[in-house]
Coordinates of C-alpha atoms in Angstrom, one line a residue:
M11 CA -0.1 0.0 0.1
H12 CA 2.8 2.5 1.0
H13 CA 4.2 1.9 -2.7
Q14 CA 0.9 3.2 -4.1
I15 CA 0.5 6.1 -1.7
A16 CA 4.2 7.3 -2.5
K17 CA 3.0 7.8 -6.1
L18 CA 0.5 10.4 -5.3
I19 CA 1.2 14.0 -6.4
I20 CA -1.8 16.1 -6.1
Y21 CA -3.4 14.4 -3.0
G22 CA -0.1 13.2 -1.5
D23 CA 0.4 16.1 0.9
M24 CA -1.2 14.7 4.1
E25 CA -0.7 15.0 7.7
K26 CA 1.1 12.2 9.5
D27 CA -1.8 11.6 11.6
C28 CA -4.1 10.8 8.6
I29 CA -5.5 7.4 8.5
L30 CA -4.3 6.7 4.9
Y31 CA -0.8 7.8 5.9
Q32 CA -0.7 5.6 9.0
F33 CA -2.0 2.6 6.9
G34 CA 0.8 3.2 4.4
E35 CA 3.3 3.1 7.4
I36 CA 1.6 0.1 9.1
F37 CA 2.0 -1.9 5.5
R38 CA 5.5 -0.7 5.2
S39 CA 6.3 -2.1 8.5
F40 CA 4.4 -5.3 7.8
E41 CA 6.5 -5.9 4.6
E42 CA 9.8 -5.0 6.0
R43 CA 9.0 -6.9 9.3
R44 CA 10.2 -4.0 11.4
V45 CA 7.9 -4.5 14.3
S46 CA 6.2 -7.4 16.2
D47 CA 2.9 -8.7 15.1
T48 CA 1.4 -7.6 18.3
E49 CA 2.5 -4.1 17.7
L50 CA 1.3 -4.3 14.1
I51 CA -2.2 -5.4 15.3
Q52 CA -2.4 -2.6 17.9
N53 CA -1.5 -0.1 15.2
I54 CA -4.1 -1.3 12.8
Y55 CA -6.8 -1.4 15.4
T56 CA -6.0 2.1 16.3
Q57 CA -6.6 3.4 12.9
I58 CA -9.7 1.2 12.5
K59 CA -11.1 2.9 15.4
K60 CA -10.5 6.4 13.8
L61 CA -12.2 5.2 10.9
L62 CA -15.2 3.9 12.8
I63 CA -15.2 7.6 14.5
I64 CA -15.6 9.1 10.9
A65 CA -18.0 6.5 9.7
T66 CA -20.4 7.1 12.9
D67 CA -20.0 10.9 12.4
Y68 CA -21.2 10.7 8.8
G69 CA -23.3 7.6 8.8
F70 CA -21.2 5.5 6.6
D71 CA -22.3 2.0 6.0
H72 CA -21.2 -1.1 3.8
N73 CA -17.7 -0.6 2.6
L74 CA -16.1 1.9 5.1
W75 CA -12.7 1.7 3.5
H76 CA -14.3 2.9 0.2
N77 CA -16.3 5.4 2.1
Y78 CA -13.2 6.8 3.9
L79 CA -11.2 7.0 0.7
T80 CA -14.1 9.0 -1.1
F81 CA -14.2 11.2 2.0
Y82 CA -10.6 11.9 1.8
L83 CA -11.1 12.8 -1.9
V84 CA -14.0 15.2 -1.5
T85 CA -12.5 17.0 1.7
N86 CA -9.0 17.4 0.2
E87 CA -8.7 21.1 -0.7
N88 CA -5.7 21.7 -3.2
P89 CA -5.4 23.7 -6.4
F90 CA -6.9 21.1 -8.7
S91 CA -9.9 20.4 -6.6
I92 CA -10.8 24.0 -5.7
T93 CA -10.5 24.9 -9.4
C94 CA -12.8 22.2 -10.4
E95 CA -15.2 23.5 -7.7
K96 CA -15.3 27.0 -9.4
V97 CA -15.1 26.0 -13.2
G98 CA -15.2 22.2 -13.4
A99 CA -12.5 20.1 -15.1
N100 CA -10.9 21.4 -18.2
D101 CA -8.3 20.3 -20.5
G102 CA -5.1 21.6 -18.7
S103 CA -2.0 19.5 -18.3
V104 CA -2.8 19.2 -14.5
N105 CA -5.3 16.7 -15.5
N106 CA -2.5 14.2 -16.3
F107 CA -1.2 14.5 -12.6
A108 CA -4.9 14.1 -11.4
K109 CA -5.5 10.9 -13.3
N110 CA -2.1 9.6 -12.0
D111 CA -3.4 10.2 -8.5
F112 CA -7.0 8.5 -9.3
R113 CA -5.3 5.5 -10.7
V114 CA -3.5 5.1 -7.2
F115 CA -7.0 5.5 -5.6
K116 CA -8.4 3.0 -7.9
A117 CA -5.7 0.6 -6.7
L118 CA -6.4 1.5 -3.2
F119 CA -10.2 0.8 -3.7
E120 CA -9.3 -2.7 -4.9
Y121 CA -6.5 -3.3 -2.5
D122 CA -6.4 -6.9 -1.2
F123 CA -6.3 -7.1 2.5
S124 CA -6.5 -10.9 2.8
K125 CA -2.6 -11.3 3.1
I126 CA -2.1 -9.2 6.2
E127 CA -5.3 -10.6 7.8
Q128 CA -4.1 -14.2 7.2
A129 CA -0.5 -13.4 8.5
L130 CA -1.9 -11.7 11.7
G131 CA -5.0 -13.7 12.3
I132 CA -7.2 -10.8 12.2
D133 CA -10.4 -9.9 10.3
C134 CA -11.1 -6.3 10.8
F135 CA -10.7 -5.2 7.1
S136 CA -13.1 -7.9 6.2
Q137 CA -15.5 -6.4 8.8
I138 CA -15.3 -3.1 7.4
S139 CA -15.6 -4.0 3.9
D140 CA -19.1 -5.0 4.6
Y141 CA -20.1 -2.9 7.5
K142 CA -23.6 -2.9 8.9
A143 CA -24.2 0.1 11.3
I144 CA -26.1 -0.9 14.5
E145 CA -28.2 2.4 14.4
K146 CA -27.7 5.8 12.5
K147 CA -27.5 8.4 14.9
E148 CA -28.5 12.1 14.0
L149 CA -25.6 13.2 11.8
M150 CA -23.3 15.8 13.1
Y151 CA -22.8 17.1 9.4
N152 CA -25.4 17.7 6.7
K153 CA -27.2 14.6 5.8
N154 CA -27.6 15.3 2.2
V155 CA -23.9 15.8 1.6
S156 CA -23.0 12.5 3.6
E157 CA -25.5 10.9 1.5
K158 CA -23.8 12.2 -1.7
I159 CA -20.5 10.9 -0.4
I160 CA -21.9 7.4 -0.1
A161 CA -23.1 7.6 -3.7
L162 CA -19.9 8.8 -5.0
S163 CA -18.3 5.9 -3.3
S164 CA -20.6 3.5 -4.9
K165 CA -20.0 5.3 -8.3
L166 CA -16.2 5.2 -7.9
E167 CA -16.5 1.2 -6.9
Q168 CA -17.9 0.9 -10.4
A169 CA -15.4 3.0 -12.2
K170 CA -13.5 0.9 -14.7
D171 CA -10.3 3.0 -15.0
E172 CA -8.7 6.3 -13.9
N173 CA -10.7 8.3 -16.5
E174 CA -14.0 7.3 -15.0
F175 CA -12.8 7.9 -11.7
F176 CA -11.6 11.4 -12.8
D177 CA -15.2 12.1 -14.1
G178 CA -16.9 11.2 -11.0
V179 CA -14.6 13.1 -8.6
T180 CA -14.5 16.4 -10.8
E181 CA -18.2 16.2 -11.3
F182 CA -18.7 16.0 -7.6
Y183 CA -16.5 19.1 -7.0
K184 CA -18.4 21.1 -9.5
D185 CA -21.9 20.2 -8.1
Y186 CA -21.1 20.0 -4.5
G187 CA -17.8 21.8 -3.7
V188 CA -14.8 20.5 -1.8
G189 CA -13.6 20.5 1.8
M190 CA -15.2 21.8 4.9
F191 CA -17.2 24.4 3.0
G192 CA -19.1 21.7 1.1
L193 CA -19.9 19.7 4.2
N194 CA -21.0 22.3 6.8
K195 CA -23.3 25.2 6.8
A196 CA -21.6 27.3 9.5
F197 CA -18.2 28.1 11.0
R198 CA -16.4 30.1 13.6
I199 CA -12.9 31.4 13.3
K200 CA -10.0 30.7 15.4
E201 CA -6.4 32.4 15.3
E202 CA -3.7 30.0 15.1
A203 CA -0.3 30.3 16.7
D204 CA 1.3 31.3 13.4
G205 CA -1.3 34.1 12.9
N206 CA -3.4 32.5 10.2
I207 CA -7.0 32.0 10.5
A208 CA -8.7 28.3 11.0
F209 CA -12.2 27.8 10.2
L210 CA -14.0 25.5 12.9
P211 CA -17.4 23.9 11.7
I212 CA -20.5 24.6 13.8
N213 CA -21.8 21.1 13.8
N214 CA -24.8 21.4 16.1
M215 CA -26.5 24.4 14.3
D216 CA -30.2 24.8 15.1
K217 CA -32.4 23.5 12.3
V218 CA -34.9 26.1 12.5
M219 CA -36.6 27.3 9.3
L220 CA -38.3 30.6 8.5
D221 CA -41.8 29.1 8.8
D222 CA -40.9 28.1 12.4
L223 CA -40.7 31.8 13.4
V224 CA -44.4 32.9 13.9
G225 CA -45.2 36.4 12.8
Y226 CA -42.7 39.1 11.6
E227 CA -43.8 38.1 8.0
I228 CA -42.6 41.6 6.4
Q229 CA -39.3 41.3 8.1
K230 CA -38.7 37.8 6.9
Q231 CA -39.8 38.8 3.4
K232 CA -37.2 41.4 3.2
L233 CA -34.5 39.1 4.4
V234 CA -35.4 36.4 2.1
E235 CA -35.6 38.9 -1.0
N236 CA -32.0 40.2 -0.3
T237 CA -30.6 36.8 0.3
A238 CA -32.2 35.4 -2.6
A239 CA -30.6 38.1 -4.9
F240 CA -27.4 37.4 -3.2
V241 CA -27.3 33.6 -3.9
E242 CA -28.5 34.0 -7.4
G243 CA -25.5 36.4 -8.2
R244 CA -27.6 39.7 -8.3
K245 CA -26.8 42.9 -6.3
A246 CA -27.7 42.5 -2.6
N247 CA -26.8 44.6 0.5
N248 CA -25.4 44.1 3.9
V249 CA -28.2 43.7 6.4
L250 CA -28.8 44.9 9.9
L251 CA -31.5 43.4 12.1
F252 CA -32.1 45.6 15.1
G253 CA -34.9 45.8 17.8
D254 CA -36.1 44.4 21.1
S255 CA -34.4 41.4 22.7
G256 CA -36.1 37.9 22.1
T257 CA -37.9 38.8 19.0
G258 CA -36.3 36.4 16.5
K259 CA -33.3 38.3 15.0
S260 CA -30.9 35.6 15.4
T261 CA -33.3 32.7 14.8
S262 CA -34.2 34.6 11.5
I263 CA -30.4 34.4 10.4
K264 CA -30.0 30.8 11.1
A265 CA -33.2 30.1 9.3
I266 CA -31.9 31.9 6.2
V267 CA -28.7 29.9 6.2
N268 CA -30.8 26.6 6.5
E269 CA -33.3 27.7 3.7
F270 CA -30.4 28.8 1.2
Y271 CA -27.7 26.2 2.2
P272 CA -28.6 23.8 -0.8
Q273 CA -28.0 27.0 -3.1
G274 CA -24.4 27.4 -1.7
L275 CA -25.0 29.7 1.1
R276 CA -22.5 29.4 4.1
M277 CA -22.3 31.4 7.2
I278 CA -19.2 32.5 9.2
E279 CA -19.9 33.7 12.8
I280 CA -17.5 36.4 14.1
Y281 CA -17.2 37.9 17.4
K282 CA -16.3 41.6 18.1
H283 CA -12.7 41.0 19.3
Q284 CA -12.1 39.2 16.0
F285 CA -12.8 42.0 13.9
K286 CA -9.2 42.7 13.3
D287 CA -9.1 39.3 11.5
L288 CA -11.8 40.1 8.9
S289 CA -9.4 41.0 6.2
N290 CA -7.7 37.7 6.6
V291 CA -11.1 35.8 6.6
I292 CA -12.2 37.5 3.4
A293 CA -9.0 36.9 1.6
Q294 CA -9.4 32.9 2.4
I295 CA -13.1 32.8 1.1
K296 CA -13.2 35.2 -1.6
N297 CA -12.1 32.9 -4.4
R298 CA -14.4 30.0 -3.3
N299 CA -17.5 28.8 -5.2
Y300 CA -19.8 29.7 -2.3
R301 CA -21.8 32.8 -1.0
F302 CA -20.9 33.6 2.5
I303 CA -22.7 35.6 5.2
I304 CA -20.3 37.0 7.7
Y305 CA -22.7 37.0 10.7
M306 CA -22.3 39.2 13.8
D307 CA -24.6 38.5 16.8
D308 CA -25.7 41.2 19.2
L309 CA -23.5 43.8 17.5
S310 CA -22.9 47.1 19.7
F311 CA -19.9 49.2 20.8
E312 CA -19.3 51.1 23.9
E313 CA -17.8 54.7 23.4
F314 CA -14.1 53.5 24.3
E315 CA -14.3 50.5 21.8
I316 CA -12.6 51.1 18.4
E317 CA -13.4 47.7 16.8
Y318 CA -16.0 49.4 14.6
K319 CA -13.4 51.0 12.7
F320 CA -12.3 47.6 11.3
L321 CA -15.8 46.8 10.5
K322 CA -16.3 50.0 8.7
A323 CA -13.4 49.7 6.4
V324 CA -14.5 46.1 5.6
I325 CA -18.1 47.0 4.8
E326 CA -17.4 50.1 2.6
G327 CA -14.5 52.5 2.5
G328 CA -11.3 50.2 2.4
V329 CA -8.9 50.3 -0.6
E330 CA -9.9 46.5 -1.3
T331 CA -13.4 46.3 -2.7
R332 CA -15.6 43.5 -0.9
P333 CA -16.0 40.6 -3.0
D334 CA -19.2 39.7 -4.7
N335 CA -19.6 36.3 -2.7
I336 CA -19.6 38.1 0.8
L337 CA -22.2 40.0 2.7
I338 CA -22.5 41.0 6.4
Y339 CA -25.6 40.3 8.4
A340 CA -25.7 41.6 11.9
T341 CA -28.1 41.6 14.8
S342 CA -28.4 44.3 17.5
N343 CA -30.7 45.7 20.1
R344 CA -29.2 49.3 19.4
R345 CA -30.6 51.1 16.3
H346 CA -27.2 53.1 16.0
L347 CA -25.1 50.4 17.0
I348 CA -22.4 52.6 18.9
K349 CA -23.4 54.2 22.3
E350 CA -24.0 57.8 22.2
T351 CA -23.1 60.3 25.0
W352 CA -23.8 64.1 25.5
N353 CA -20.1 64.6 25.2
D354 CA -20.5 63.6 21.6
R355 CA -22.0 67.0 21.0
N356 CA -19.1 68.9 22.5
D357 CA -17.9 69.5 18.8
M358 CA -21.3 70.6 17.8
E359 CA -21.1 73.3 14.9
Q360 CA -24.0 75.5 13.6
D361 CA -24.3 76.9 10.2
N362 CA -27.4 78.6 8.9
G363 CA -29.6 76.8 11.3
M364 CA -28.0 73.3 10.7
H365 CA -26.4 71.3 13.5
R366 CA -23.4 69.0 12.8
S367 CA -21.2 67.0 15.1
D368 CA -18.1 65.1 13.7
T369 CA -18.3 62.6 16.4
M370 CA -21.9 61.9 16.1
E371 CA -21.5 61.5 12.3
E372 CA -18.5 59.2 12.8
K373 CA -20.6 57.0 15.0
L374 CA -23.7 57.0 12.8
S375 CA -21.7 56.1 9.8
L376 CA -21.5 52.6 10.7
V377 CA -25.0 51.7 10.5
N378 CA -25.5 53.8 7.2
R379 CA -23.2 51.2 5.6
F380 CA -25.8 48.5 6.1
G381 CA -28.1 48.9 3.0
V382 CA -31.0 47.0 4.5
T383 CA -32.0 47.7 8.1
I384 CA -34.9 45.7 9.5
N385 CA -36.8 46.3 12.7
Y386 CA -37.8 43.7 15.1
S387 CA -40.1 45.3 17.5
K388 CA -41.7 43.7 20.7
P389 CA -45.0 42.2 19.9
T390 CA -48.2 43.5 21.3
Q391 CA -50.1 41.4 23.6
K392 CA -52.5 40.4 21.0
E393 CA -49.6 39.2 18.9
Y394 CA -47.9 37.5 21.7
F395 CA -50.9 35.5 22.4
K396 CA -51.1 34.6 18.5
I397 CA -47.6 33.4 18.7
V398 CA -48.3 31.2 21.8
I399 CA -51.5 29.6 20.3
E400 CA -49.6 28.7 17.2
L401 CA -46.5 27.4 18.8
A402 CA -48.9 25.3 21.2
K403 CA -50.6 23.8 18.2
R404 CA -47.3 22.8 16.6
Q405 CA -46.3 21.1 19.8
G406 CA -49.6 19.4 20.1
I407 CA -50.7 21.0 23.4
Q408 CA -54.2 20.4 24.2
M409 CA -55.4 23.4 26.0
S410 CA -58.1 26.0 25.2
E411 CA -57.0 29.2 23.6
E412 CA -58.5 31.0 26.5
E413 CA -56.6 28.9 29.1
L414 CA -53.4 29.1 27.0
C415 CA -53.6 32.8 26.9
K416 CA -54.4 33.3 30.7
E417 CA -51.4 31.1 31.5
A418 CA -49.1 32.7 28.9
N419 CA -50.1 36.1 30.5
K420 CA -49.1 34.8 33.9
W421 CA -45.8 33.5 32.4
E422 CA -44.6 36.8 30.8
L423 CA -45.3 38.8 33.9
S424 CA -42.8 36.8 35.8
H425 CA -40.4 35.9 32.8
G426 CA -39.0 39.0 31.3
G427 CA -42.1 40.4 29.6
I428 CA -43.7 39.9 26.2
S429 CA -41.6 38.6 23.3
G430 CA -41.3 35.7 21.0
R431 CA -38.7 34.2 23.0
T432 CA -41.0 34.2 26.1
A433 CA -43.5 32.6 24.1
Q434 CA -41.2 29.8 23.1
Q435 CA -40.1 29.4 26.8
F436 CA -43.8 29.0 28.0
I437 CA -44.7 26.6 25.4
N438 CA -41.4 24.7 26.3
Y439 CA -42.5 24.8 29.8
L440 CA -45.9 23.1 28.8
A441 CA -44.5 20.6 26.8
G442 CA -42.1 19.6 29.4
K443 CA -45.3 19.0 31.9
K444 CA -46.8 16.7 29.2
I445 CA -50.2 18.5 29.3

């Protein structure tokens, strides 16, 4: 096996803890008899366990070895795979190198494990070649993409040669993308020790859809129209959702990502202290074949905080133009984002009856860079009761509307007042009691 892996050109740059690399080293040790059988078996089982963890996370079944090799191919970000993601396969000379690698992977697909199993008295490779999962748990990653990996694995099993292998993999890149951005909806960022930015998948993102948010139809429609234009490649604006706490601002953003994920929409959540890294984040995603929403939750600044200047430069006003595949969506309880004080008026000027303060203009200029601002105001009591009744129906709670409204009124008086969040918490309370 290690002889085959050594022939890889485009896909050969792998970490030493990679399962494929480790199996190559194990088979090298087996052929050269460098370690004892006991140590070989222990090393094999260590990698088998890692393979089973991946299989569980993605819901793989049947031939786990084939599933893993396919997984490796669709998550390997290299110049060839990223180019195929954007424009598909072309007639460039790089295809010859790619087909060399696919010839290797075809050989790995067909690798005969019987020799090492017989020599060591094990059958783990036979087991993973016809694996039957006990129970498919809720997938940590997007189920549709996981199913497509399994489908591609089955297709590659039938490939007659490296040319058919090439066609199957490159078509997948073009249709679904490559790497973490193809397998996940949302990400956070982390600054590495070397100063680079790493993207961390958010695997447990709320599955809420827009229909789950009761009311706020006008607000949702504005958000949908802007996002639809964005993912379709038309002109769209940065969006600020502002208003009272618990009215569904953050929920709306999550729902938008879930709604438009199949059309290539991804979300990157960034916190205030990370604004200095915005330029690096944009540099890494601007050439990918996805549409990215950079999401900032509960955005607001105190008067002594200057991070908003990084945000202003990125949104509009910096030397480099913001890429077409990136928008900024933010939520805030403040309409103007930056706290204002009476001291801001110290530089007030008056000219022909007009009043102007440079400090106030500086602070207000940030919100003006959001082309779409959507107000999520606190519901009236009538709207609050309507939300409660609808959520109760969806939850299957058997109570009269009169009784529901009576209990909901008691609940909001002692749980933070009227809001959509309070309504949901009240329904959760009733559902927990199994009324």
